[in-house]
Amino acid sequence: MNAPAMPGSPAAPPRLPGAGGPGAAVLRWLCDPRPAAAPAELEPAALGAVLQAAIDAKLVCLLADRLLHDRAEVGLSRAMRSVLGQIVRATTLHHRLHHTEAVRIVQALTRRDVSVAVLNGLAYDTGLYPPGGLRQFTDIDLLVGAVDRDTALDVLAELGFTEQGRGPHTRRRATGDALTPTVSVDITTHLGHTADPAEVRAALARTETTHGPDAGGKLPVLAQADALRHTLARLVARPRWSTLADAARLALAAPDPSRQAVAAVPEPVRAGWAVLHSHLPDLFPGPPPVAGGGRAEGEVAR
């Protein structure tokens, strides 16, 4: 996970890749956890461009789920329904393997007295999205304190993660699984909105617990307020549709104190809210509530 980048003015939030492309309306529809009518681009004749956009945005499993369960009138061919079903089933198996590996790693870190939290895709898959592996991700992101990073890397090596991945603190191991031949783990010591060691330790102390597929082993994840700030900051530092989908679901799920905490951080978290508003204005028609009580002007009621 890359270090957070300071955003520009919230008045001009960064645009997501392909935001003006032919599939943009469908991508926004997929990011919206409370979708209204499906956009016209879902007509059968336009599905090719829509599928390409969803694949590039890592939202194809969300698209497949909605097409297969909510949009039967689109008129998918039998072959298309079969392919979409296979994509979702394959992703579900991919997620189960990663969850099993994450439980094994977290348990080993805990035995070494290392506080840890699972971040991003794996953390959000079961808590924010419908069952079935709809939140796509490629690796396991783990947050530890700066003083524990070397210990965490040693633990990974003991568990067979000996191959260095794309970054200096990423490790991989072969699984022998035909569908998911390798599992990659990224160790980070910062959050999207802060690299301050004290703030990271505080976030680790506030972690909550989530279950995996089929009520499997438990994993520690960020508390909702921390997860919302982290995700909004990531949305600015590296704009992605999948992060927009995470932020939308977190913002709707977060209790009022969590959303008030967004307003208490001037940058980059407020800039992340501006990105959220710019792409989903009907769902988030204004700024976050003013910290300390009350809704800011135009803030959406939950």
PDB file of C-alpha atoms in Angstrom:
ATOM      1  CA  MET A   1       0.000   0.000   0.000  1.00  0.00           C
ATOM      2  CA  ASN A   2       1.567   3.261  -1.153  1.00  0.00           C
ATOM      3  CA  ALA A   3       2.192   6.161   1.202  1.00  0.00           C
ATOM      4  CA  PRO A   4      -0.627   8.707   1.195  1.00  0.00           C
ATOM      5  CA  ALA A   5      -0.277  11.626  -1.200  1.00  0.00           C
ATOM      6  CA  MET A   6      -1.461  15.097  -0.284  1.00  0.00           C
ATOM      7  CA  PRO A   7      -4.442  16.000  -2.486  1.00  0.00           C
ATOM      8  CA  GLY A   8      -5.158  19.229  -4.230  1.00  0.00           C
ATOM      9  CA  SER A   9      -8.067  21.523  -3.512  1.00  0.00           C
ATOM     10  CA  PRO A  10     -11.273  19.760  -2.491  1.00  0.00           C
ATOM     11  CA  ALA A  11     -13.075  22.040  -4.959  1.00  0.00           C
ATOM     12  CA  ALA A  12     -11.499  20.079  -7.817  1.00  0.00           C
ATOM     13  CA  PRO A  13     -11.517  16.419  -6.714  1.00  0.00           C
ATOM     14  CA  PRO A  14      -9.581  13.945  -8.852  1.00  0.00           C
ATOM     15  CA  ARG A  15     -11.531  12.019 -11.452  1.00  0.00           C
ATOM     16  CA  LEU A  16     -11.590   8.256 -11.491  1.00  0.00           C
ATOM     17  CA  PRO A  17     -10.174   6.384 -14.516  1.00  0.00           C
ATOM     18  CA  GLY A  18     -12.730   6.256 -17.307  1.00  0.00           C
ATOM     19  CA  ALA A  19     -15.134   8.594 -15.506  1.00  0.00           C
ATOM     20  CA  GLY A  20     -16.168  10.013 -18.867  1.00  0.00           C
ATOM     21  CA  GLY A  21     -16.163   6.715 -20.744  1.00  0.00           C
ATOM     22  CA  PRO A  22     -19.061   4.677 -22.121  1.00  0.00           C
ATOM     23  CA  GLY A  23     -19.372   2.536 -18.998  1.00  0.00           C
ATOM     24  CA  ALA A  24     -19.112   5.325 -16.411  1.00  0.00           C
ATOM     25  CA  ALA A  25     -22.814   5.383 -15.557  1.00  0.00           C
ATOM     26  CA  VAL A  26     -22.748   1.650 -14.874  1.00  0.00           C
ATOM     27  CA  LEU A  27     -19.624   1.968 -12.727  1.00  0.00           C
ATOM     28  CA  ARG A  28     -21.313   4.634 -10.617  1.00  0.00           C
ATOM     29  CA  TRP A  29     -24.383   2.394 -10.372  1.00  0.00           C
ATOM     30  CA  LEU A  30     -22.206  -0.473  -9.127  1.00  0.00           C
ATOM     31  CA  CYS A  31     -20.487   1.719  -6.538  1.00  0.00           C
ATOM     32  CA  ASP A  32     -23.858   2.837  -5.174  1.00  0.00           C
ATOM     33  CA  PRO A  33     -24.957   0.395  -2.442  1.00  0.00           C
ATOM     34  CA  ARG A  34     -28.541   1.659  -2.816  1.00  0.00           C
ATOM     35  CA  PRO A  35     -28.977   1.600  -6.579  1.00  0.00           C
ATOM     36  CA  ALA A  36     -32.058   2.985  -8.257  1.00  0.00           C
ATOM     37  CA  ALA A  37     -33.016   2.078 -11.809  1.00  0.00           C
ATOM     38  CA  ALA A  38     -30.236   0.541 -13.851  1.00  0.00           C
ATOM     39  CA  PRO A  39     -28.648   2.840 -16.457  1.00  0.00           C
ATOM     40  CA  ALA A  40     -29.494   2.523 -20.140  1.00  0.00           C
ATOM     41  CA  GLU A  41     -25.992   1.220 -20.854  1.00  0.00           C
ATOM     42  CA  LEU A  42     -27.105  -2.171 -19.553  1.00  0.00           C
ATOM     43  CA  GLU A  43     -29.006  -2.838 -22.757  1.00  0.00           C
ATOM     44  CA  PRO A  44     -27.741  -6.120 -24.300  1.00  0.00           C
ATOM     45  CA  ALA A  45     -26.193  -4.333 -27.279  1.00  0.00           C
ATOM     46  CA  ALA A  46     -23.933  -2.275 -24.986  1.00  0.00           C
ATOM     47  CA  LEU A  47     -22.866  -5.033 -22.607  1.00  0.00           C
ATOM     48  CA  GLY A  48     -19.466  -5.483 -24.269  1.00  0.00           C
ATOM     49  CA  ALA A  49     -18.251  -1.994 -23.380  1.00  0.00           C
ATOM     50  CA  VAL A  50     -19.828  -2.253 -19.928  1.00  0.00           C
ATOM     51  CA  LEU A  51     -18.074  -5.543 -19.193  1.00  0.00           C
ATOM     52  CA  GLN A  52     -14.736  -4.090 -20.293  1.00  0.00           C
ATOM     53  CA  ALA A  53     -15.187  -1.066 -18.022  1.00  0.00           C
ATOM     54  CA  ALA A  54     -16.217  -3.258 -15.069  1.00  0.00           C
ATOM     55  CA  ILE A  55     -13.260  -5.585 -15.540  1.00  0.00           C
ATOM     56  CA  ASP A  56     -10.813  -2.669 -15.668  1.00  0.00           C
ATOM     57  CA  ALA A  57     -12.405  -1.160 -12.528  1.00  0.00           C
ATOM     58  CA  LYS A  58     -12.372  -4.481 -10.630  1.00  0.00           C
ATOM     59  CA  LEU A  59     -16.147  -4.322 -10.319  1.00  0.00           C
ATOM     60  CA  VAL A  60     -17.037  -7.206 -12.622  1.00  0.00           C
ATOM     61  CA  CYS A  61     -18.182  -9.437  -9.746  1.00  0.00           C
ATOM     62  CA  LEU A  62     -20.558  -6.728  -8.538  1.00  0.00           C
ATOM     63  CA  LEU A  63     -21.834  -6.393 -12.102  1.00  0.00           C
ATOM     64  CA  ALA A  64     -22.271 -10.153 -12.444  1.00  0.00           C
ATOM     65  CA  ASP A  65     -24.175 -10.354  -9.167  1.00  0.00           C
ATOM     66  CA  ARG A  66     -26.594  -7.576 -10.136  1.00  0.00           C
ATOM     67  CA  LEU A  67     -27.128  -8.897 -13.625  1.00  0.00           C
ATOM     68  CA  LEU A  68     -27.748 -12.443 -12.414  1.00  0.00           C
ATOM     69  CA  HIS A  69     -29.985 -11.578  -9.463  1.00  0.00           C
ATOM     70  CA  ASP A  70     -31.448  -8.093  -9.890  1.00  0.00           C
ATOM     71  CA  ARG A  71     -31.594  -7.466 -13.616  1.00  0.00           C
ATOM     72  CA  ALA A  72     -33.032 -10.585 -15.263  1.00  0.00           C
ATOM     73  CA  GLU A  73     -34.852  -8.371 -17.774  1.00  0.00           C
ATOM     74  CA  VAL A  74     -31.542  -7.412 -19.380  1.00  0.00           C
ATOM     75  CA  GLY A  75     -31.938 -10.629 -21.344  1.00  0.00           C
ATOM     76  CA  LEU A  76     -28.572 -12.301 -20.865  1.00  0.00           C
ATOM     77  CA  SER A  77     -27.879 -15.282 -23.055  1.00  0.00           C
ATOM     78  CA  ARG A  78     -27.474 -18.644 -21.377  1.00  0.00           C
ATOM     79  CA  ALA A  79     -23.764 -18.629 -22.206  1.00  0.00           C
ATOM     80  CA  MET A  80     -23.301 -15.150 -20.706  1.00  0.00           C
ATOM     81  CA  ARG A  81     -25.103 -16.150 -17.513  1.00  0.00           C
ATOM     82  CA  SER A  82     -22.840 -19.199 -17.258  1.00  0.00           C
ATOM     83  CA  VAL A  83     -19.655 -17.144 -17.697  1.00  0.00           C
ATOM     84  CA  LEU A  84     -20.741 -14.548 -15.145  1.00  0.00           C
ATOM     85  CA  GLY A  85     -21.612 -17.280 -12.652  1.00  0.00           C
ATOM     86  CA  GLN A  86     -18.207 -18.875 -13.125  1.00  0.00           C
ATOM     87  CA  ILE A  87     -16.490 -15.544 -12.481  1.00  0.00           C
ATOM     88  CA  VAL A  88     -18.314 -15.079  -9.175  1.00  0.00           C
ATOM     89  CA  ARG A  89     -17.693 -18.675  -8.058  1.00  0.00           C
ATOM     90  CA  ALA A  90     -13.988 -18.450  -8.900  1.00  0.00           C
ATOM     91  CA  THR A  91     -13.661 -15.200  -6.966  1.00  0.00           C
ATOM     92  CA  THR A  92     -15.427 -16.752  -3.969  1.00  0.00           C
ATOM     93  CA  LEU A  93     -12.881 -19.582  -3.877  1.00  0.00           C
ATOM     94  CA  HIS A  94     -10.041 -17.045  -4.259  1.00  0.00           C
ATOM     95  CA  HIS A  95     -11.374 -15.102  -1.268  1.00  0.00           C
ATOM     96  CA  ARG A  96     -11.741 -18.197   0.909  1.00  0.00           C
ATOM     97  CA  LEU A  97      -8.114 -19.146   0.333  1.00  0.00           C
ATOM     98  CA  HIS A  98      -6.950 -15.623   1.196  1.00  0.00           C
ATOM     99  CA  HIS A  99      -9.112 -15.527   4.293  1.00  0.00           C
ATOM    100  CA  THR A 100      -7.670 -18.851   5.501  1.00  0.00           C
ATOM    101  CA  GLU A 101      -4.148 -17.547   4.951  1.00  0.00           C
ATOM    102  CA  ALA A 102      -4.936 -14.282   6.729  1.00  0.00           C
ATOM    103  CA  VAL A 103      -6.292 -16.126   9.772  1.00  0.00           C
ATOM    104  CA  ARG A 104      -3.128 -18.230   9.905  1.00  0.00           C
ATOM    105  CA  ILE A 105      -0.910 -15.139   9.705  1.00  0.00           C
ATOM    106  CA  VAL A 106      -2.888 -13.127  12.265  1.00  0.00           C
ATOM    107  CA  GLN A 107      -2.802 -16.014  14.736  1.00  0.00           C
ATOM    108  CA  ALA A 108       0.982 -16.318  14.327  1.00  0.00           C
ATOM    109  CA  LEU A 109       1.446 -12.555  14.794  1.00  0.00           C
ATOM    110  CA  THR A 110      -0.761 -12.578  17.878  1.00  0.00           C
ATOM    111  CA  ARG A 111       1.378 -15.313  19.417  1.00  0.00           C
ATOM    112  CA  ARG A 112       4.337 -12.934  18.977  1.00  0.00           C
ATOM    113  CA  ASP A 113       2.388 -10.098  20.671  1.00  0.00           C
ATOM    114  CA  VAL A 114       2.104  -8.124  17.429  1.00  0.00           C
ATOM    115  CA  SER A 115      -1.037  -6.009  17.122  1.00  0.00           C
ATOM    116  CA  VAL A 116      -2.419  -6.270  13.585  1.00  0.00           C
ATOM    117  CA  ALA A 117      -5.413  -5.230  11.509  1.00  0.00           C
ATOM    118  CA  VAL A 118      -6.518  -6.467   8.095  1.00  0.00           C
ATOM    119  CA  LEU A 119      -7.087  -3.604   5.644  1.00  0.00           C
ATOM    120  CA  ASN A 120      -8.852  -2.916   2.368  1.00  0.00           C
ATOM    121  CA  GLY A 121     -10.326  -5.640   0.151  1.00  0.00           C
ATOM    122  CA  LEU A 122     -10.261  -8.648   2.440  1.00  0.00           C
ATOM    123  CA  ALA A 123     -11.414  -6.579   5.420  1.00  0.00           C
ATOM    124  CA  TYR A 124     -14.369  -5.138   3.503  1.00  0.00           C
ATOM    125  CA  ASP A 125     -15.462  -8.213   1.554  1.00  0.00           C
ATOM    126  CA  THR A 126     -17.604  -9.794   4.254  1.00  0.00           C
ATOM    127  CA  GLY A 127     -18.640  -6.691   6.179  1.00  0.00           C
ATOM    128  CA  LEU A 128     -19.705  -4.290   3.413  1.00  0.00           C
ATOM    129  CA  TYR A 129     -20.779  -6.443   0.470  1.00  0.00           C
ATOM    130  CA  PRO A 130     -23.340  -9.198  -0.119  1.00  0.00           C
ATOM    131  CA  PRO A 131     -22.030 -12.760   0.278  1.00  0.00           C
ATOM    132  CA  GLY A 132     -20.228 -14.341  -2.636  1.00  0.00           C
ATOM    133  CA  GLY A 133     -16.822 -12.685  -2.926  1.00  0.00           C
ATOM    134  CA  LEU A 134     -18.056  -9.536  -4.664  1.00  0.00           C
ATOM    135  CA  ARG A 135     -15.285  -7.218  -3.435  1.00  0.00           C
ATOM    136  CA  GLN A 136     -12.367  -8.112  -5.692  1.00  0.00           C
ATOM    137  CA  PHE A 137      -8.785  -7.883  -4.390  1.00  0.00           C
ATOM    138  CA  THR A 138      -5.412  -9.413  -5.176  1.00  0.00           C
ATOM    139  CA  ASP A 139      -3.509  -9.538  -1.897  1.00  0.00           C
ATOM    140  CA  ILE A 140      -3.743  -9.379   1.891  1.00  0.00           C
ATOM    141  CA  ASP A 141      -3.023  -5.940   3.370  1.00  0.00           C
ATOM    142  CA  LEU A 142      -1.942  -5.966   7.024  1.00  0.00           C
ATOM    143  CA  LEU A 143      -1.376  -2.979   9.311  1.00  0.00           C
ATOM    144  CA  VAL A 144       1.159  -3.243  12.144  1.00  0.00           C
ATOM    145  CA  GLY A 145       3.001  -0.722  14.281  1.00  0.00           C
ATOM    146  CA  ALA A 146       6.314   0.552  12.951  1.00  0.00           C
ATOM    147  CA  VAL A 147       8.225  -1.182  15.758  1.00  0.00           C
ATOM    148  CA  ASP A 148       6.652  -4.522  14.786  1.00  0.00           C
ATOM    149  CA  ARG A 149       7.279  -4.485  11.045  1.00  0.00           C
ATOM    150  CA  ASP A 150      10.474  -6.556  11.119  1.00  0.00           C
ATOM    151  CA  THR A 151       8.861  -9.095  13.437  1.00  0.00           C
ATOM    152  CA  ALA A 152       5.898  -9.328  11.067  1.00  0.00           C
ATOM    153  CA  LEU A 153       8.215  -9.996   8.130  1.00  0.00           C
ATOM    154  CA  ASP A 154      10.007 -12.679  10.149  1.00  0.00           C
ATOM    155  CA  VAL A 155       6.673 -14.334  10.924  1.00  0.00           C
ATOM    156  CA  LEU A 156       5.758 -14.318   7.250  1.00  0.00           C
ATOM    157  CA  ALA A 157       9.048 -16.007   6.416  1.00  0.00           C
ATOM    158  CA  GLU A 158       8.357 -18.686   9.027  1.00  0.00           C
ATOM    159  CA  LEU A 159       4.990 -19.318   7.378  1.00  0.00           C
ATOM    160  CA  GLY A 160       6.542 -19.774   3.937  1.00  0.00           C
ATOM    161  CA  PHE A 161       6.234 -16.233   2.562  1.00  0.00           C
ATOM    162  CA  THR A 162       9.829 -15.940   1.420  1.00  0.00           C
ATOM    163  CA  GLU A 163       9.540 -14.423  -2.053  1.00  0.00           C
ATOM    164  CA  GLN A 164       9.627 -10.634  -2.213  1.00  0.00           C
ATOM    165  CA  GLY A 165       6.687  -9.097  -4.037  1.00  0.00           C
ATOM    166  CA  ARG A 166       6.245  -5.747  -5.738  1.00  0.00           C
ATOM    167  CA  GLY A 167       7.246  -3.688  -2.707  1.00  0.00           C
ATOM    168  CA  PRO A 168      10.002  -4.000  -0.098  1.00  0.00           C
ATOM    169  CA  HIS A 169       7.509  -5.121   2.558  1.00  0.00           C
ATOM    170  CA  THR A 170       5.473  -7.465   0.363  1.00  0.00           C
ATOM    171  CA  ARG A 171       5.993 -11.221   0.585  1.00  0.00           C
ATOM    172  CA  ARG A 172       4.546 -14.052  -1.474  1.00  0.00           C
ATOM    173  CA  ARG A 173       4.300 -17.810  -1.292  1.00  0.00           C
ATOM    174  CA  ALA A 174       3.188 -20.496  -3.732  1.00  0.00           C
ATOM    175  CA  THR A 175      -0.008 -22.308  -2.763  1.00  0.00           C
ATOM    176  CA  GLY A 176      -0.177 -25.229  -5.172  1.00  0.00           C
ATOM    177  CA  ASP A 177      -3.739 -24.136  -5.975  1.00  0.00           C
ATOM    178  CA  ALA A 178      -4.586 -24.021  -9.676  1.00  0.00           C
ATOM    179  CA  LEU A 179      -6.936 -21.060  -9.319  1.00  0.00           C
ATOM    180  CA  THR A 180      -4.779 -18.990  -6.937  1.00  0.00           C
ATOM    181  CA  PRO A 181      -1.180 -20.164  -7.420  1.00  0.00           C
ATOM    182  CA  THR A 182       0.298 -17.500  -5.127  1.00  0.00           C
ATOM    183  CA  VAL A 183      -0.792 -15.462  -2.108  1.00  0.00           C
ATOM    184  CA  SER A 184       0.767 -12.063  -1.541  1.00  0.00           C
ATOM    185  CA  VAL A 185       0.874 -10.190   1.786  1.00  0.00           C
ATOM    186  CA  ASP A 186       1.637  -6.475   2.073  1.00  0.00           C
ATOM    187  CA  ILE A 187       2.808  -5.197   5.464  1.00  0.00           C
ATOM    188  CA  THR A 188       2.198  -1.491   6.061  1.00  0.00           C
ATOM    189  CA  THR A 189       2.785   0.741   9.067  1.00  0.00           C
ATOM    190  CA  HIS A 190       0.585   3.656   8.018  1.00  0.00           C
ATOM    191  CA  LEU A 191      -3.010   4.389   7.156  1.00  0.00           C
ATOM    192  CA  GLY A 192      -4.317   6.391   4.239  1.00  0.00           C
ATOM    193  CA  HIS A 193      -4.907   9.439   6.419  1.00  0.00           C
ATOM    194  CA  THR A 194      -1.947   9.181   8.812  1.00  0.00           C
ATOM    195  CA  ALA A 195       1.547   7.794   9.197  1.00  0.00           C
ATOM    196  CA  ASP A 196       1.868   8.990  12.805  1.00  0.00           C
ATOM    197  CA  PRO A 197       2.950   5.972  14.895  1.00  0.00           C
ATOM    198  CA  ALA A 198       0.821   7.069  17.864  1.00  0.00           C
ATOM    199  CA  GLU A 199      -2.302   7.359  15.715  1.00  0.00           C
ATOM    200  CA  VAL A 200      -1.607   3.985  14.129  1.00  0.00           C
ATOM    201  CA  ARG A 201      -1.214   2.384  17.569  1.00  0.00           C
ATOM    202  CA  ALA A 202      -4.511   3.957  18.640  1.00  0.00           C
ATOM    203  CA  ALA A 203      -6.256   2.589  15.551  1.00  0.00           C
ATOM    204  CA  LEU A 204      -4.847  -0.869  16.232  1.00  0.00           C
ATOM    205  CA  ALA A 205      -6.162  -0.661  19.791  1.00  0.00           C
ATOM    206  CA  ARG A 206      -9.667   0.078  18.440  1.00  0.00           C
ATOM    207  CA  THR A 207      -9.890  -2.839  16.021  1.00  0.00           C
ATOM    208  CA  GLU A 208     -13.079  -4.835  15.685  1.00  0.00           C
ATOM    209  CA  THR A 209     -13.628  -8.443  14.639  1.00  0.00           C
ATOM    210  CA  THR A 210     -15.138  -9.772  11.440  1.00  0.00           C
ATOM    211  CA  HIS A 211     -15.914 -13.297  10.278  1.00  0.00           C
ATOM    212  CA  GLY A 212     -14.928 -14.725   6.957  1.00  0.00           C
ATOM    213  CA  PRO A 213     -16.843 -16.831   4.439  1.00  0.00           C
ATOM    214  CA  ASP A 214     -19.112 -19.429   6.014  1.00  0.00           C
ATOM    215  CA  ALA A 215     -18.450 -17.885   9.457  1.00  0.00           C
ATOM    216  CA  GLY A 216     -14.811 -18.940   9.290  1.00  0.00           C
ATOM    217  CA  GLY A 217     -12.001 -17.697  11.504  1.00  0.00           C
ATOM    218  CA  LYS A 218     -12.159 -14.192  12.906  1.00  0.00           C
ATOM    219  CA  LEU A 219     -10.003 -11.340  11.649  1.00  0.00           C
ATOM    220  CA  PRO A 220      -9.226  -7.951  13.256  1.00  0.00           C
ATOM    221  CA  VAL A 221     -10.313  -4.985  11.131  1.00  0.00           C
ATOM    222  CA  LEU A 222     -10.347  -1.216  11.633  1.00  0.00           C
ATOM    223  CA  ALA A 223     -13.198   0.337  13.566  1.00  0.00           C
ATOM    224  CA  GLN A 224     -15.683   1.973  11.191  1.00  0.00           C
ATOM    225  CA  ALA A 225     -14.566   5.526  11.915  1.00  0.00           C
ATOM    226  CA  ASP A 226     -10.927   4.657  11.208  1.00  0.00           C
ATOM    227  CA  ALA A 227     -11.854   2.607   8.140  1.00  0.00           C
ATOM    228  CA  LEU A 228     -13.884   5.497   6.718  1.00  0.00           C
ATOM    229  CA  ARG A 229     -11.053   8.024   7.167  1.00  0.00           C
ATOM    230  CA  HIS A 230      -8.506   5.572   5.747  1.00  0.00           C
ATOM    231  CA  THR A 231     -10.626   4.794   2.697  1.00  0.00           C
ATOM    232  CA  LEU A 232     -11.538   8.387   1.895  1.00  0.00           C
ATOM    233  CA  ALA A 233      -7.852   9.339   2.008  1.00  0.00           C
ATOM    234  CA  ARG A 234      -6.954   6.416  -0.275  1.00  0.00           C
ATOM    235  CA  LEU A 235      -9.652   7.540  -2.689  1.00  0.00           C
ATOM    236  CA  VAL A 236      -7.759  10.807  -3.169  1.00  0.00           C
ATOM    237  CA  ALA A 237      -4.234   9.393  -3.121  1.00  0.00           C
ATOM    238  CA  ARG A 238      -5.040   6.740  -5.716  1.00  0.00           C
ATOM    239  CA  PRO A 239      -8.500   7.179  -7.246  1.00  0.00           C
ATOM    240  CA  ARG A 240     -10.128   3.824  -7.994  1.00  0.00           C
ATOM    241  CA  TRP A 241     -13.697   2.740  -8.556  1.00  0.00           C
ATOM    242  CA  SER A 242     -13.354  -0.140  -6.082  1.00  0.00           C
ATOM    243  CA  THR A 243     -12.229   2.331  -3.405  1.00  0.00           C
ATOM    244  CA  LEU A 244     -15.191   4.568  -4.244  1.00  0.00           C
ATOM    245  CA  ALA A 245     -17.480   1.563  -3.711  1.00  0.00           C
ATOM    246  CA  ASP A 246     -15.818   0.892  -0.334  1.00  0.00           C
ATOM    247  CA  ALA A 247     -16.116   4.537   0.728  1.00  0.00           C
ATOM    248  CA  ALA A 248     -19.796   4.700  -0.215  1.00  0.00           C
ATOM    249  CA  ARG A 249     -20.639   1.604   1.789  1.00  0.00           C
ATOM    250  CA  LEU A 250     -18.587   2.710   4.784  1.00  0.00           C
ATOM    251  CA  ALA A 251     -20.134   6.178   4.772  1.00  0.00           C
ATOM    252  CA  LEU A 252     -23.638   4.721   4.773  1.00  0.00           C
ATOM    253  CA  ALA A 253     -22.805   2.160   7.461  1.00  0.00           C
ATOM    254  CA  ALA A 254     -20.847   4.484   9.739  1.00  0.00           C
ATOM    255  CA  PRO A 255     -22.687   5.860  12.774  1.00  0.00           C
ATOM    256  CA  ASP A 256     -23.031   9.627  13.209  1.00  0.00           C
ATOM    257  CA  PRO A 257     -19.883   9.965  15.393  1.00  0.00           C
ATOM    258  CA  SER A 258     -17.867   8.278  12.629  1.00  0.00           C
ATOM    259  CA  ARG A 259     -19.121  10.703   9.987  1.00  0.00           C
ATOM    260  CA  GLN A 260     -18.552  13.651  12.293  1.00  0.00           C
ATOM    261  CA  ALA A 261     -14.955  12.476  12.636  1.00  0.00           C
ATOM    262  CA  VAL A 262     -14.570  12.919   8.882  1.00  0.00           C
ATOM    263  CA  ALA A 263     -15.293  16.620   9.207  1.00  0.00           C
ATOM    264  CA  ALA A 264     -12.699  16.944  11.980  1.00  0.00           C
ATOM    265  CA  VAL A 265      -9.847  16.090   9.580  1.00  0.00           C
ATOM    266  CA  PRO A 266      -9.263  18.882   7.047  1.00  0.00           C
ATOM    267  CA  GLU A 267      -7.121  17.015   4.494  1.00  0.00           C
ATOM    268  CA  PRO A 268      -6.925  14.507   2.895  1.00  0.00           C
ATOM    269  CA  VAL A 269     -10.102  13.003   4.348  1.00  0.00           C
ATOM    270  CA  ARG A 270     -12.405  15.906   3.496  1.00  0.00           C
ATOM    271  CA  ALA A 271     -11.008  15.805  -0.042  1.00  0.00           C
ATOM    272  CA  GLY A 272     -12.016  12.144  -0.180  1.00  0.00           C
ATOM    273  CA  TRP A 273     -15.552  13.116   0.737  1.00  0.00           C
ATOM    274  CA  ALA A 274     -15.499  15.601  -2.158  1.00  0.00           C
ATOM    275  CA  VAL A 275     -14.607  12.738  -4.525  1.00  0.00           C
ATOM    276  CA  LEU A 276     -17.448  10.673  -3.081  1.00  0.00           C
ATOM    277  CA  HIS A 277     -19.872  13.566  -3.553  1.00  0.00           C
ATOM    278  CA  SER A 278     -18.676  14.300  -7.092  1.00  0.00           C
ATOM    279  CA  HIS A 279     -19.343  10.750  -8.306  1.00  0.00           C
ATOM    280  CA  LEU A 280     -22.417   9.885  -6.207  1.00  0.00           C
ATOM    281  CA  PRO A 281     -24.101  13.277  -5.687  1.00  0.00           C
ATOM    282  CA  ASP A 282     -27.582  11.825  -5.187  1.00  0.00           C
ATOM    283  CA  LEU A 283     -26.390   9.575  -2.376  1.00  0.00           C
ATOM    284  CA  PHE A 284     -24.020  12.114  -0.792  1.00  0.00           C
ATOM    285  CA  PRO A 285     -25.402  15.535  -1.727  1.00  0.00           C
ATOM    286  CA  GLY A 286     -23.198  17.621   0.544  1.00  0.00           C
ATOM    287  CA  PRO A 287     -20.211  17.771   2.875  1.00  0.00           C
ATOM    288  CA  PRO A 288     -19.894  15.586   5.978  1.00  0.00           C
ATOM    289  CA  PRO A 289     -21.522  16.834   9.184  1.00  0.00           C
ATOM    290  CA  VAL A 290     -19.713  19.478  11.194  1.00  0.00           C
ATOM    291  CA  ALA A 291     -17.682  17.893  13.986  1.00  0.00           C
ATOM    292  CA  GLY A 292     -19.227  18.387  17.375  1.00  0.00           C
ATOM    293  CA  GLY A 293     -22.890  17.978  16.466  1.00  0.00           C
ATOM    294  CA  GLY A 294     -25.541  18.666  13.914  1.00  0.00           C
ATOM    295  CA  ARG A 295     -25.596  18.104  10.193  1.00  0.00           C
ATOM    296  CA  ALA A 296     -23.766  20.409   7.855  1.00  0.00           C
ATOM    297  CA  GLU A 297     -25.846  22.198   5.264  1.00  0.00           C
ATOM    298  CA  GLY A 298     -26.896  19.735   2.589  1.00  0.00           C
ATOM    299  CA  GLU A 299     -25.684  16.667   4.475  1.00  0.00           C
ATOM    300  CA  VAL A 300     -27.669  13.561   3.650  1.00  0.00           C
ATOM    301  CA  ALA A 301     -29.738  12.005   6.423  1.00  0.00           C
ATOM    302  CA  ARG A 302     -29.259   8.342   7.180  1.00  0.00           C
TER     303      ARG A 302
END
